[in-house]
Each structure stands twice: as C-alpha cells, then as structure tokens.
XYZ file of C-alpha atoms in Angstrom:
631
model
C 129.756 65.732 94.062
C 126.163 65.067 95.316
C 125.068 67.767 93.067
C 126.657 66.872 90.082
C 124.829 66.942 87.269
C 123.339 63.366 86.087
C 125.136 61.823 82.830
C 124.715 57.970 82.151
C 128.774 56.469 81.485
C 129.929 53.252 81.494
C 132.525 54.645 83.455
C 136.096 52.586 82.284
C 135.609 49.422 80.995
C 139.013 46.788 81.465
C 139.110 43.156 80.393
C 139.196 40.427 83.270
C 141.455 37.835 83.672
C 139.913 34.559 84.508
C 141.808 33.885 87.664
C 140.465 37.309 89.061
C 136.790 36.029 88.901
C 136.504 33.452 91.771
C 137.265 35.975 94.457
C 134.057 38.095 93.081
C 130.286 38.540 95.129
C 128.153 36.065 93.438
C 130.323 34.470 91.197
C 132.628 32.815 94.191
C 129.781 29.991 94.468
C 129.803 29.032 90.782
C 131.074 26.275 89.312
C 133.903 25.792 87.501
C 132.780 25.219 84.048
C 129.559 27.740 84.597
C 132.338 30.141 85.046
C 134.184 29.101 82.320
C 130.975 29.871 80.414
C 130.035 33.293 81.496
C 133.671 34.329 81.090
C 133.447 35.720 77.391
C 130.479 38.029 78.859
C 131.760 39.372 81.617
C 133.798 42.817 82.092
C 134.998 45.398 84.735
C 133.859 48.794 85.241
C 135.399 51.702 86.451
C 133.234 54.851 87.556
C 134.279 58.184 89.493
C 132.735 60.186 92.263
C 129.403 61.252 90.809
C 129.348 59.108 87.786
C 125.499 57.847 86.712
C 125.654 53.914 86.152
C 122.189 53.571 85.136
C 119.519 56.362 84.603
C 115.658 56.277 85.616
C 113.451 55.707 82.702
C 116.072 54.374 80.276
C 116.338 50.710 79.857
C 119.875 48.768 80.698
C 121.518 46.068 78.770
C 123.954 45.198 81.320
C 123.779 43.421 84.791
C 126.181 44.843 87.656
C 127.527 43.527 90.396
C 129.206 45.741 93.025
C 133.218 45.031 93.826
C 134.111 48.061 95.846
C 132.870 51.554 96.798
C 129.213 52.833 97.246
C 126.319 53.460 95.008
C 123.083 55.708 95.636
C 120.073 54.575 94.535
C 117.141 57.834 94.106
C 114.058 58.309 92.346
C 114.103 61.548 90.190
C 110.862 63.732 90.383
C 111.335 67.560 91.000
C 113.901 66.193 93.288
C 115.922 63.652 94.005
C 114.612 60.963 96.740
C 117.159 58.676 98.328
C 115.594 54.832 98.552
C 118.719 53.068 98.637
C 122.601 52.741 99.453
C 124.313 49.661 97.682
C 127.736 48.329 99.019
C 130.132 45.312 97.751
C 127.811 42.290 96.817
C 124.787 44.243 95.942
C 123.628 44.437 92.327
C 122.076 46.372 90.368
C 120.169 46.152 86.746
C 119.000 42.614 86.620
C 114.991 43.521 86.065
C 115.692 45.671 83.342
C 118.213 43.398 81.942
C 116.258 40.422 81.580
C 112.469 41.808 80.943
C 114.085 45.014 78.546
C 111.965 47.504 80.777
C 112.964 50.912 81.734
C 115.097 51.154 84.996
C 112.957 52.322 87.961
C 115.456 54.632 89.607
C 118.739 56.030 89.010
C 122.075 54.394 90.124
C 125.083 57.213 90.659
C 128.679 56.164 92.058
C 129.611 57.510 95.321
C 133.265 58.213 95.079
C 135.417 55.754 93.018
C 132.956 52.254 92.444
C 133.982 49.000 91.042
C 131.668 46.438 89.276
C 131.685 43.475 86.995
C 129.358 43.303 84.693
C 127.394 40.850 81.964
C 125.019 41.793 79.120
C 121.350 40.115 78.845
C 122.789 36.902 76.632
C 125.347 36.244 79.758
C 122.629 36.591 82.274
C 120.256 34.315 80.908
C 123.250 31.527 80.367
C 124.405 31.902 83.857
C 120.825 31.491 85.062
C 120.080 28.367 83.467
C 123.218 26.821 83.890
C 123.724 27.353 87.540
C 121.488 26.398 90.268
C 122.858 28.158 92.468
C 122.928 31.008 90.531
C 119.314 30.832 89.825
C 118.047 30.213 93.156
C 119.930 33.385 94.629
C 118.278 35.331 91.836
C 115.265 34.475 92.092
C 115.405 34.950 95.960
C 116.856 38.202 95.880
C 113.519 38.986 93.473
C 110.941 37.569 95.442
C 112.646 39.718 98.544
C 112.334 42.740 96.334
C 109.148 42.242 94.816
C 108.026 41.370 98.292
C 109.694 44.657 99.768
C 108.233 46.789 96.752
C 104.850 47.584 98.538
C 106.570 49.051 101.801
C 108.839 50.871 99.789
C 106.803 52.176 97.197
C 104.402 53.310 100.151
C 107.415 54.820 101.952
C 108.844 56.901 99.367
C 104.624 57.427 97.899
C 105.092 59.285 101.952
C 108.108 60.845 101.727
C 106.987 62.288 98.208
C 103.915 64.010 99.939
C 105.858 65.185 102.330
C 108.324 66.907 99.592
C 105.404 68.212 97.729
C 103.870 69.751 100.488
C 107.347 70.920 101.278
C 108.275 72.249 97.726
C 105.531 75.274 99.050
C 109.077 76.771 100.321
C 110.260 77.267 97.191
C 106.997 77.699 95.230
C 105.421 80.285 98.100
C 106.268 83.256 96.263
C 108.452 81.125 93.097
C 110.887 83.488 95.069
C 112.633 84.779 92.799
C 115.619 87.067 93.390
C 116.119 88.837 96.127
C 115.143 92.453 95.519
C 117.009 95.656 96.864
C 119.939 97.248 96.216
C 120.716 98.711 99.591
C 124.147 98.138 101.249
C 122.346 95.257 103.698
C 121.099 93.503 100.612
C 125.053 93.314 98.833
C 126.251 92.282 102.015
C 123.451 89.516 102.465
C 124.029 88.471 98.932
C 127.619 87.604 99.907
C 126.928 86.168 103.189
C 124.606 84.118 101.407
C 126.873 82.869 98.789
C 129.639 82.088 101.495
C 126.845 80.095 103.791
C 125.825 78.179 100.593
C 129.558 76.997 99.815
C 129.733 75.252 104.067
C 128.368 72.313 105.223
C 127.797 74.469 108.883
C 124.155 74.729 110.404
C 122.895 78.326 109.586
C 120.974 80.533 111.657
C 118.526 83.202 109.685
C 117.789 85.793 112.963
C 114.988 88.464 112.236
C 111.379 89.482 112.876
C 109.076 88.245 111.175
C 108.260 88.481 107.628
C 112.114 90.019 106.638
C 112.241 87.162 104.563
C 114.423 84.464 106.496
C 112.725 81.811 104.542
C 113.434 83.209 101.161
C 117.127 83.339 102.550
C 117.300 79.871 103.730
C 116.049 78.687 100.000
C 118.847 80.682 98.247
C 121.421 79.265 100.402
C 120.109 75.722 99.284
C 120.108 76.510 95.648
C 123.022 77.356 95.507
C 124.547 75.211 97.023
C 125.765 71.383 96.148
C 122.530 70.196 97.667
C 119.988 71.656 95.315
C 119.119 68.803 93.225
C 117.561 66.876 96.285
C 114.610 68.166 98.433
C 114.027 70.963 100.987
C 111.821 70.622 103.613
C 110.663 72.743 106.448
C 109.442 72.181 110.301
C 108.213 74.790 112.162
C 110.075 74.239 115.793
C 107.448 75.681 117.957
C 105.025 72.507 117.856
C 108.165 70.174 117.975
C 106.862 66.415 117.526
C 109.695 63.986 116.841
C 107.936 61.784 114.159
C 107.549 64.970 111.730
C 111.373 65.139 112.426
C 111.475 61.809 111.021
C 109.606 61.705 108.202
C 111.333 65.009 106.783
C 114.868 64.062 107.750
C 114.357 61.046 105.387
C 112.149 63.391 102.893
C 115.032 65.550 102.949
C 117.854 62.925 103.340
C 121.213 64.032 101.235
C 118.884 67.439 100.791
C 118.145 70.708 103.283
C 115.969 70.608 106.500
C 114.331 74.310 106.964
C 113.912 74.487 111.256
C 111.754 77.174 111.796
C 111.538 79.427 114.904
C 114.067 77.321 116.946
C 114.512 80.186 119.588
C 111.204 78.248 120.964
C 112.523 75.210 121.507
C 115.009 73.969 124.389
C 118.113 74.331 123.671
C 119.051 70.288 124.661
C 117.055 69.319 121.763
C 118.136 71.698 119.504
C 121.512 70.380 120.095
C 120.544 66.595 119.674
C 119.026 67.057 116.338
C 121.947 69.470 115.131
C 124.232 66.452 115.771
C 121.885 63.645 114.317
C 121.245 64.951 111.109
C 124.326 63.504 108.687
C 123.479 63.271 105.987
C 120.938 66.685 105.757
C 121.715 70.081 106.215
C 119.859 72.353 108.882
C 119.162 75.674 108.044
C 117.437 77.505 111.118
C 114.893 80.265 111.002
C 114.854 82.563 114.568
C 113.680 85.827 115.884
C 116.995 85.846 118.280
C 120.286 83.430 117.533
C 120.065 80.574 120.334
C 123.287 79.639 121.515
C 125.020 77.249 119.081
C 127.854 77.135 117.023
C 125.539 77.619 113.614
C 126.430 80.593 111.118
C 125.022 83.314 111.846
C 122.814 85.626 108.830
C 121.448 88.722 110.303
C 118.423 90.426 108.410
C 117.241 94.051 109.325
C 113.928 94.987 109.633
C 112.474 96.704 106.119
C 112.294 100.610 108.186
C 115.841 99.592 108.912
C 116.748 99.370 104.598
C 113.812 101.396 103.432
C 115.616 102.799 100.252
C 114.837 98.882 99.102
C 111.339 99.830 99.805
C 110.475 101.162 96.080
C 112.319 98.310 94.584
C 110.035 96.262 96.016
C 106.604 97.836 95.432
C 107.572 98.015 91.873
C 108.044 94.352 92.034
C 105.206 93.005 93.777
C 103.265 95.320 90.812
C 105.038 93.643 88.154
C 104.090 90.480 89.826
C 100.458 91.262 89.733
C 100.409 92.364 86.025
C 101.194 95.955 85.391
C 103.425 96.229 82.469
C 104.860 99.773 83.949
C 104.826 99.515 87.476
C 107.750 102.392 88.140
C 104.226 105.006 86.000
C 101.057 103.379 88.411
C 102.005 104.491 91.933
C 101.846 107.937 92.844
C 104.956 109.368 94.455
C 102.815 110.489 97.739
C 101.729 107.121 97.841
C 104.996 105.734 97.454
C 106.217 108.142 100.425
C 103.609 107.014 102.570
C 104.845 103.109 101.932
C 108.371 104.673 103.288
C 107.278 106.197 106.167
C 105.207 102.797 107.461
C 107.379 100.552 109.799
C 105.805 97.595 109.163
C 106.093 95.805 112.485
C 103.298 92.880 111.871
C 105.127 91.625 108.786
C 108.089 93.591 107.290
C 108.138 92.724 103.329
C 105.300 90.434 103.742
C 102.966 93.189 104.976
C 104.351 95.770 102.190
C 103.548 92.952 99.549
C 100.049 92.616 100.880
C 99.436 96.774 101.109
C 100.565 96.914 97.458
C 98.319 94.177 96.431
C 95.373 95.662 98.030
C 95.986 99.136 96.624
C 96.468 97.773 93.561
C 93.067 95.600 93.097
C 91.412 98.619 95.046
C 92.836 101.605 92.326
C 90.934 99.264 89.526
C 94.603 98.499 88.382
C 95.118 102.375 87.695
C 97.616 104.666 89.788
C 97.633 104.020 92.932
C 97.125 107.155 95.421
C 97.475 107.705 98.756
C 93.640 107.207 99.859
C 93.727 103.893 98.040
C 96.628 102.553 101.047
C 95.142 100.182 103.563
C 97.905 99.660 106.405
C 97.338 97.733 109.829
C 94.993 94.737 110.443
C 92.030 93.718 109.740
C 89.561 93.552 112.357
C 87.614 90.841 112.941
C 83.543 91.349 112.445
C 82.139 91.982 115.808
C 84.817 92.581 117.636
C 85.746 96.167 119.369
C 88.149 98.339 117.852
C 91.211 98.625 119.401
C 92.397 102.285 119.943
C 95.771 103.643 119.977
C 97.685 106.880 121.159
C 100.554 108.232 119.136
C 101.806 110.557 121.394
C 104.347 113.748 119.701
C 107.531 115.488 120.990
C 107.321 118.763 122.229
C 109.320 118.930 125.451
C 107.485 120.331 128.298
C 104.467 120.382 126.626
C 104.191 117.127 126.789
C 101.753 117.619 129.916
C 99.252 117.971 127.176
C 99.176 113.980 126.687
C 98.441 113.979 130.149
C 95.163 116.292 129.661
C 94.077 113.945 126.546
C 94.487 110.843 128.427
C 91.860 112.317 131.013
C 89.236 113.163 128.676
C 89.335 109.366 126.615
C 89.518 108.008 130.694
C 86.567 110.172 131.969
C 84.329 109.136 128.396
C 85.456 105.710 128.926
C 86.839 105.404 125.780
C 89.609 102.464 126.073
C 93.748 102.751 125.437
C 95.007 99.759 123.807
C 98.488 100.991 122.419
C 100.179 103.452 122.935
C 103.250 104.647 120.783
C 105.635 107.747 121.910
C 108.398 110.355 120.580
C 110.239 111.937 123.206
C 108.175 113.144 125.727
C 105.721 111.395 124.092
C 107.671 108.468 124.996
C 107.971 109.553 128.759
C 104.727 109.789 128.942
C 103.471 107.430 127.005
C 106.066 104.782 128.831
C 104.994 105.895 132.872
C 100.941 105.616 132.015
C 101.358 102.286 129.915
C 103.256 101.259 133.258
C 100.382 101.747 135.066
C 100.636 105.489 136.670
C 97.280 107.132 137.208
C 96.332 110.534 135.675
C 96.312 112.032 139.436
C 100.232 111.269 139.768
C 100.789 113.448 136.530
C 99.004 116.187 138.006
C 100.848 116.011 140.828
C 104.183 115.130 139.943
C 104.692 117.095 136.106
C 104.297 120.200 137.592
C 107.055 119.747 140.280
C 110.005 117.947 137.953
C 113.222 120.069 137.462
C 115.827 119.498 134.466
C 118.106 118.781 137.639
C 116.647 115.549 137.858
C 116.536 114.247 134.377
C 119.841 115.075 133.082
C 123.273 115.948 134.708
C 126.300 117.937 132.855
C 128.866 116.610 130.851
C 132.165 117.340 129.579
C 131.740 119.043 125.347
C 132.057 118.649 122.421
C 129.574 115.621 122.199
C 126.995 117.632 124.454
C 125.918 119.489 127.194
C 124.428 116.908 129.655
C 123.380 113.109 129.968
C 119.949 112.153 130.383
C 121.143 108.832 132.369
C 118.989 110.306 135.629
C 116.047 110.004 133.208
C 116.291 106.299 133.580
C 116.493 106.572 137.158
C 113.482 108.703 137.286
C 110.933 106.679 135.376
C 112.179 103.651 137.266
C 111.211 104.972 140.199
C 107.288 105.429 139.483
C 106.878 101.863 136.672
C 109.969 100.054 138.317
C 113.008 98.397 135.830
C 110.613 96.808 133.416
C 110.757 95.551 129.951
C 107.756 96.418 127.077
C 106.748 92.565 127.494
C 105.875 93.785 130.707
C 103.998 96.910 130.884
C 100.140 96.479 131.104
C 99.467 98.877 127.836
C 101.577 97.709 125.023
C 103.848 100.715 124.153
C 106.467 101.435 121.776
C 108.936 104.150 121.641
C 111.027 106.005 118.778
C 114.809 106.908 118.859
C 116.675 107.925 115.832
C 119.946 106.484 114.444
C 122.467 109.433 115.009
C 124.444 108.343 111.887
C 121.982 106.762 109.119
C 119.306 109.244 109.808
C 116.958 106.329 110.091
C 114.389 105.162 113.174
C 115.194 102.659 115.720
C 111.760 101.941 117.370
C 111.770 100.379 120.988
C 109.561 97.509 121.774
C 111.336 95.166 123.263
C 113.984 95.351 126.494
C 113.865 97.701 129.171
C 112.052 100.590 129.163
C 113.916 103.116 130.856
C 116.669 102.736 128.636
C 114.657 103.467 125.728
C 113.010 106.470 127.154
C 116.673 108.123 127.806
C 117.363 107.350 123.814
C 113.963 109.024 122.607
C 114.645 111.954 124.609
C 117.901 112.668 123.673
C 117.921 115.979 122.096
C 120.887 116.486 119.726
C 123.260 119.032 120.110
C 121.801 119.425 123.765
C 121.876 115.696 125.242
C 124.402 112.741 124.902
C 123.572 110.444 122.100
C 122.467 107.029 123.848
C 124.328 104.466 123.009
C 122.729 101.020 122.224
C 123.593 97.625 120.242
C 126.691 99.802 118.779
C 124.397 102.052 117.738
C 124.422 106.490 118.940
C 120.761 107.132 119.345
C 119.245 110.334 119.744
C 115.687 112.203 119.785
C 112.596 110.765 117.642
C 111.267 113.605 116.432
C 113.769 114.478 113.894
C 112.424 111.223 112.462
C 108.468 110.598 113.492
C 107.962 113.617 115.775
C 103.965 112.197 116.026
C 104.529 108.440 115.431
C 101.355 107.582 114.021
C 102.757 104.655 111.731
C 103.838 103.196 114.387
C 100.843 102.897 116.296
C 98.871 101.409 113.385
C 101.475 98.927 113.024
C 100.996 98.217 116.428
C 97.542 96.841 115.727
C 95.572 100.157 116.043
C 92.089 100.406 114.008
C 91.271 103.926 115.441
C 94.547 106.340 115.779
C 94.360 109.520 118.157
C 97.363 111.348 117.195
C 98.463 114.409 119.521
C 100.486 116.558 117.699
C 102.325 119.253 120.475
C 104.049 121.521 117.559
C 103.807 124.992 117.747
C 104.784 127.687 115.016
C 108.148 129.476 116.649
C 107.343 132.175 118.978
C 109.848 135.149 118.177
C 113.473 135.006 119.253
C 114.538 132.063 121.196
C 115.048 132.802 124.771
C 117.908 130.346 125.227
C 119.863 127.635 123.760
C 117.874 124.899 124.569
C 114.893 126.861 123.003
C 116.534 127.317 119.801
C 117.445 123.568 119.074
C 113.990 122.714 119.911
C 112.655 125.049 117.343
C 114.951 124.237 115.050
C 113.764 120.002 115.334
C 110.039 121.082 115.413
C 110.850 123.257 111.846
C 112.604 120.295 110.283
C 109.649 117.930 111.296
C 106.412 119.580 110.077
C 106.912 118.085 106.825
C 107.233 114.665 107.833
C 104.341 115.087 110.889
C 101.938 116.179 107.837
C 102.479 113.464 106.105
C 102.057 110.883 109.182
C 99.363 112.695 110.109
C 97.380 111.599 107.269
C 97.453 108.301 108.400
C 95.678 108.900 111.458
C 92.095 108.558 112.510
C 91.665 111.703 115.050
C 94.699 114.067 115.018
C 94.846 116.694 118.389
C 96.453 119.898 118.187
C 96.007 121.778 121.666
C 96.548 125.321 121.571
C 99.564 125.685 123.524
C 101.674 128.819 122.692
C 104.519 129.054 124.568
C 107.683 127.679 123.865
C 108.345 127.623 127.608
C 111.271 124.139 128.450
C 110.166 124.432 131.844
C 107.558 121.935 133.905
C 106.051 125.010 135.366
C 103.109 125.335 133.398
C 102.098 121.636 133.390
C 98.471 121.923 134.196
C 98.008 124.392 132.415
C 99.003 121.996 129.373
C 96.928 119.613 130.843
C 94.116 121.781 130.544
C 95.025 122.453 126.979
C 95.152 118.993 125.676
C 92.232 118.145 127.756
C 89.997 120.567 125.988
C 91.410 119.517 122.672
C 90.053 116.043 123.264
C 86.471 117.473 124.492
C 86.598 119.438 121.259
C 87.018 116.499 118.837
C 84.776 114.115 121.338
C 81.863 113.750 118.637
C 84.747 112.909 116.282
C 86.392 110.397 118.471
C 83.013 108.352 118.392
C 81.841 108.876 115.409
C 85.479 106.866 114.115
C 84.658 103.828 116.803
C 81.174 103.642 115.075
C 82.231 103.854 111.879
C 84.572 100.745 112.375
C-alpha cells in the first residue's frame, strides 16, 4: 500500500474503558486522579494499511499516542521523503496541537495502527496537572527542537539529491514510449509485468536504446511512484553516493547504471542491502545475477519505429504537422543509418539539427548531418566502406595501396562480404604485399566445402579457418584498425552488423551467399550475405566515427548470360542492391567505382583488380584531399 493514494481519516474511533488506560505509553506514569481527569478526553483509534493520520500542511486538533503497529513519517514535495518510522510509545501531533500550526510532515499507518488520542483542551489539562507529564513533554521537545537542525539539513541533502535526480524523469519529460513495432508491444508488456515485482531488473542494450526511459516506466507504474527515483552511474562506484541516494530514494527506486563495470561481489552486496528501495539496473551485457531480465534491440534492429519517432521528436520541437515537413528521401536516409554512437538518442539529435538547419521548413536530404562532430584542430579521421562483389574484391586491395603510398591514414574500416574479408585481414594487420601474393593463389576449395541440399550447396566454415590463419582467432576489440562487418538476418530481412566477438565468425556470416552458401547461424539467428542489405556499407562507417568516407563500390552492370550458377545468384544480389547502394552512396564523401568488367568468381585475375581499384583511387586523388581540407 506504499503507493496508496494520501486521504486524511480518523481511521475508527471506539470509546475506552478506564481500566484499559494504565497499561498505555505515557499514560502508565500518571497519577491516579490526573487520569481520572484526562479520561473524558481521551479515545482510541483504529487505522488500516495505508491510512493518512495527519496530513502535511493541515493543522491537527488531536494528540496521538502510538499503541501498536507502525507509522511513516515523510515530507511531501514532488515526492515523498522518508524522515521517520514511529513504533509503540512514539507520538505524534503534539506541536500542532498545542500552538494550532500546520503539521510539518505527513503521518500514514503502516499496516493496521493503534493510538489513543486527546484533543487540545485534554492536552493542556494533562500538562498542567501532571509533572510528570510535563517534564516528558517538554523533554521530548527540547530533543526535537534540538534534533531539528540535523534533520532539516539531512533531508535539505537528500532533497538536492532528489532534485538533481528528478533529471531522470524530467530529461526528455519522457513521455510514452514511441513505436509500434512488435519489440515495442512486447517491451510494453514486459514492462508492465517488471513494474507489478519487487525483483531487481536488468535493462541490457547499447547505448542510447533508451534503458533509462525503461527503467522510469517501470517505476511509474509501479506501487513505488509516489516516492523518489534516483540514479548512480556504476562505473565511478564510490560508496557514500550509494548512501546518500539509498536514503534519497528510501521506500522509492535506485536507477544503477552500467553495472556490467563493476565487480560482480559488490554488485551482489548492494543487491542484498537495499530493503527498503528497489534497484533497477542499466547494462550493455546482463551480469550474472538473479535480476529480471528486459532486453532492448538496437533502433536498425526495429527501424519501422524509426518514422514514429522522427515525427515525434518534430512535434516536440514545434511543428504543428510533422508527418508534411520531412521529405520522404530524407526520411529513407534516417532508415538506412545504423546509428551505432547513440541509437534513438543520435536519431533525436539528427532530426533536431535538420530541423533548425531547414529554417523549420521540409527537411531534405542535404539538410541531414549524421556522425560526430569533430573537434577544431584535430585531424579527420578517415574511413573505408568496403562493397561486395566476390572476387573482385581484390580491387579493395588496389585502393588500399594508393591511400598507403599518398600517406593518407585508415582509421575505420567497415565491410560487406568480401568487403568484409578484406576489410577484416588488413584491419588485422596484413600488409598490402601478402594480398598480392596470396589473392591471386586462393581456390573456392579452401573457403567453402559441400554440403548436403536443400539449405545449400556448401559451408563457408573453412573461411574461418582461413582468415585465422593470417590475423589469428581475434575479436574486433582486438584488431589494430577498428572494423565492422555486415550480415543480414535470413528471416526479417534486416542487418546484423558485427563489431564485437570474433572475427572469423563474422566474416563466414557476411559472406554467406544465399541460395549458394549455408546460412550462418548466430545468437539463434540464420545469417547470410550483406549485400542484399548494405552491399557498400557507407552508414556504417560514418557511424563508426568517420568524418571523410571513401566508399568502393565493386558493382558491375550484368555481362550477358551467366556462365554458371554461382554467376547468376551473384547477379541477381548485385540487381536487387543498386537501389539501396545509390542511396548509401549519397552519404559518402569519395565514392570509387573501378572499371572492372568481368563477372569472373574466380581469384585468377586478382591483380589485375588490384590494378583496377588502384587506378580508381589515383583518379579521384585530388578529390580525396580536397575532402581532408575541406574538413
């Protein structure tokens, strides 16, 4: 019942006996005839779980002394601050009784409470007929008064602390959750079902999906949500914040952010000391512990929410008809960005920008700012998005060259299928001379091996085996180049980009051409080639933190009849993606288009791709610069 709502009650009121009196706190030292005196006044009282005895800011006629049960004591702001917890013998009332004043905080019954109680007129008799009675008044007072100064500057603390705290909820002021996707109906229920439990709840994500927006719903709605929620960011862990917010937050929610930083013993302790406050928990990966678990998806992972969103984050900044002032290029351009820096965060601050730099008109494609922004002074930092194209692929190799022999720095480097392979064995530290020497020689034989239909022709397991053998079983934390590769979900269509675990793995899943190669499966996911999603991943790169992007784009225009099966389905990818690689493409600083025209799957012709994608990079040279001078 802690979030019941407040409503001042006298709660039952029964008549005492006189005999019943001398067992009672207080009263058990008076005389006989003072309690023969005060007897008229006096009554009992009654109150249920929840029940308010006496409200903050009204004045009280009556004087109560606890029999049984437990009261709360809280000052009422925006939210509700415990100061107090009154037991048997405690009593509550007397200032405002006797000086007529408003009461300085509210009194609410904590499960069933028992009092006596006496009206002004009884008070005052009582006081100046008993000495006794008097004295332990007037102590109890003086202790008060003399207490009043620590505990006003306690809670004046803990009131800060909420304030500054209350940022959580007024950050954004929220507001609903927007979407309509099938993730967001299922996250609406989980968090409805996480807001009805008392459990610890872990909110696992990237960043910027909105796990703190999540972890605020849960506490509104939830029997907590008239008392305070407070946050503490886990990765600069210092156990006096803990402190001061656990009694900020006391009977409230406690907001633990990133607490896959911290060690797992303390995590533990404070998930066992905190009674009387609930933990939510904010993490990029679920530590080990018993909490709930709520999952949230990246935004390329739910991207039909994506529109749903702009249109709110315009209505937010004014427009009375956000659905008419974005264009619907624009709006496919918003789509096609993965957002890795900041999910919904980073869409929010795109839209913003486009909309203050369209002069609050429609907003068009060439009014989108994506990526970072650069710090004055500082280099650019220049990234490769590297296309499919099979065999071609040598023609990364060639580009890589030139930008090496001009001295012109890699940063990041993002790949789609062989763009991938590539991409993965030079961000792992192979020189340009190994390409030339090795591409030429590979053989299908040993990237794939044959398997058993209808799923598909071969495996591209020796893949892994392959590209461990030149950059060794690393993960992407470990490569010197930071790289990223692209895979596409086999069932929802959508892209699963790879920046994190090993990197073989994710090489075999970018390269997996369907219809021709075993999906890869992953996280119960079937994964196959990039390109039928972002066959020159030039998003991606930018996302990375790219200011310049060199794009190589390796599609041809089909050649004639295939000449064999494998030929065919390649043609067939490269026909379906031209749309989507114009449209990326536009996003890119420099985009490369070597003049390669054969279709040829074989490795045979490697340096002569080499050459070609070379020469396109000596051809666009003056460009290159003129794009590092110009940021």
């Amino acid at each position: 019942m802690k979030g019941a709502k407040a409503t001042l009650t006298q709660g039952e009121v029964y008549p005492l006996k006189f005999d019943e009196i001398r067992d009672y706190p207080l009263l058990i030292e008076l005389a006989q005839g003072d309690l023969q005196s005060i007897y008229p006044f006096l009554t009992k009282h009654s109150f249920t779980d929840g029940m308010i005895i006496l409200k903050q800011g009204q004045s009280s006629e009556v004087f109560h002394i606890v029999l049984s049960g437990k009261l709360d004591v809280y000052l009422e702001n925006e939210k509700k601050i415990l100061v107090a917890n009154l037991e048997r013998g405690h009593f509550v009332g007397e200032m405002s009784c006797l000086t007529g004043k408003s009461v300085s905080a509210t009194v609410m019954a904590v499960g069933t409470v028992e009092t006596v109680a006496m009206p002004r007129q009884g008070l005052l008799l009582l006081m100046d007929r008993s000495t006794t009675f008097r004295q332990h008044m007037t102590e109890a007072m003086i202790k008060r008064i003399q207490e009043s100064n620590d505990r006003v500057a306690e809670e004046y603390t803990r009131s800060l602390a909420v304030m500054r705290e209350l940022e959580l909820e007024r950050q954004a002021q929220y507001g609903s959750l927007v979407g309509s996707s099938k993730f967001m109906h299922g996250l609406r229920k989980d968090i409805a079902e996480c807001a009805q439990r008392e459990d610890p709840v872990c909110i696992v994500g990237e960043k910027g999906v909105g796990k703190s927006h999540v972890a605020y719903e849960i506490h509104r709605l939830s029997r907590r949500a008239e008392y305070p929620i407070v946050s503490l960011d886990g990765t600069n862990f210092l156990q006096e914040d803990w402190d001061m917010k656990v009694r900020a937050a006391r009977e409230g929610t406690i907001v633990l952010e990133n607490v896959d930083s911290m060690p797992m013993e303390l995590l533990s302790r404070l998930l066992q000391s905190s009674e009387n406050t609930r933990i939510l928990m904010t993490a990029c990966d679920k530590p080990d512990t018993h909490a709930l678990e709520v999952k949230m998806i990246p935004l390329r992972e739910r991207k039909e929410d994506i529109p749903e969103l702009v249109h709110a984050f315009l209505l937010a900044a004014g427009s009375d008809d956000p659905q008419e002032l974005i264009s619907h290029d624009a709006m496919n351009m918003m789509t096609v960005y993965p957002y890795l820096d900041g999910n919904v965060q980073e869409l929010k601050t795109v839209v913003q920008e486009a909309h203050v730099v369209s002069g609050n008109r429609m907003i068009l494609k060439r009014h989108l700012r994506f990526g970072r922004n650069r710090e004055p002074g500082t280099r650019p930092r220049i990234g490769l998005a590297l296309g499919s194209g099979a065999a071609r692929g040598a023609a990364h190799v060639g580009v890589i060259k030139l930008l090496e022999q001009e001295g012109i720095p890699i940063d990041i480097i993002a790949g789609t299928s062989v763009g991938a392979f590539i991409g993965a064995l030079y961000a792992g530290g192979q020189p340009v001379s190994a390409f030339e020497k090795v591409l030429p020689t590979v053989r299908w034989g040993q990237l794939v091996n044959f398997v058993m239909p209808p799923k598909a022709l071969v495996s591209n397991h020796p893949m892994a085996r392959f590209v461990e053998k030149y950059i060794g079983p690393v993960n992407f934390e470990d490569l010197p180049i930071p790289f990223a590769a692209v895979a596409a979900d086999a069932v929802s269509g959508e892209a699963h980009i790879f920046n994190k675990g090993r990197v073989s793995h994710a090489i075999c899943a970018s390269t997996a051409i369907p219809g021709f190669i075993k999906p890869v499966q992953y996280q119960q996911r079937y994964l196959v080639d990039g390109a039928v999603v972002h066959p020159v991943p030039v998003a991606l790169t930018k996302s990375m933190g790219a200011d310049v992007v060199i794009a190589v784009d390796l599609s041809t225009p089909v050649l004639g009849e295939p000449k064999s099966f494998v030929v065919a389905i390649l043609n067939t990818i490269e026909i379906m993606s031209r749309k989507i690689i114009s449209e990326e493409a536009q996003i890119a600083d420099v985009v490369l288009r070597p003049e390669i025209t054969t279709n040829q799957v074989s490795f045979k012709l490697s340096n002569h791709n080499m050459a070609m994608g070379e020469k396109a990079a000596r051809e666009a040279l003056t460009l290159i610069r003129s794009k590092l001078v110009e940021r």
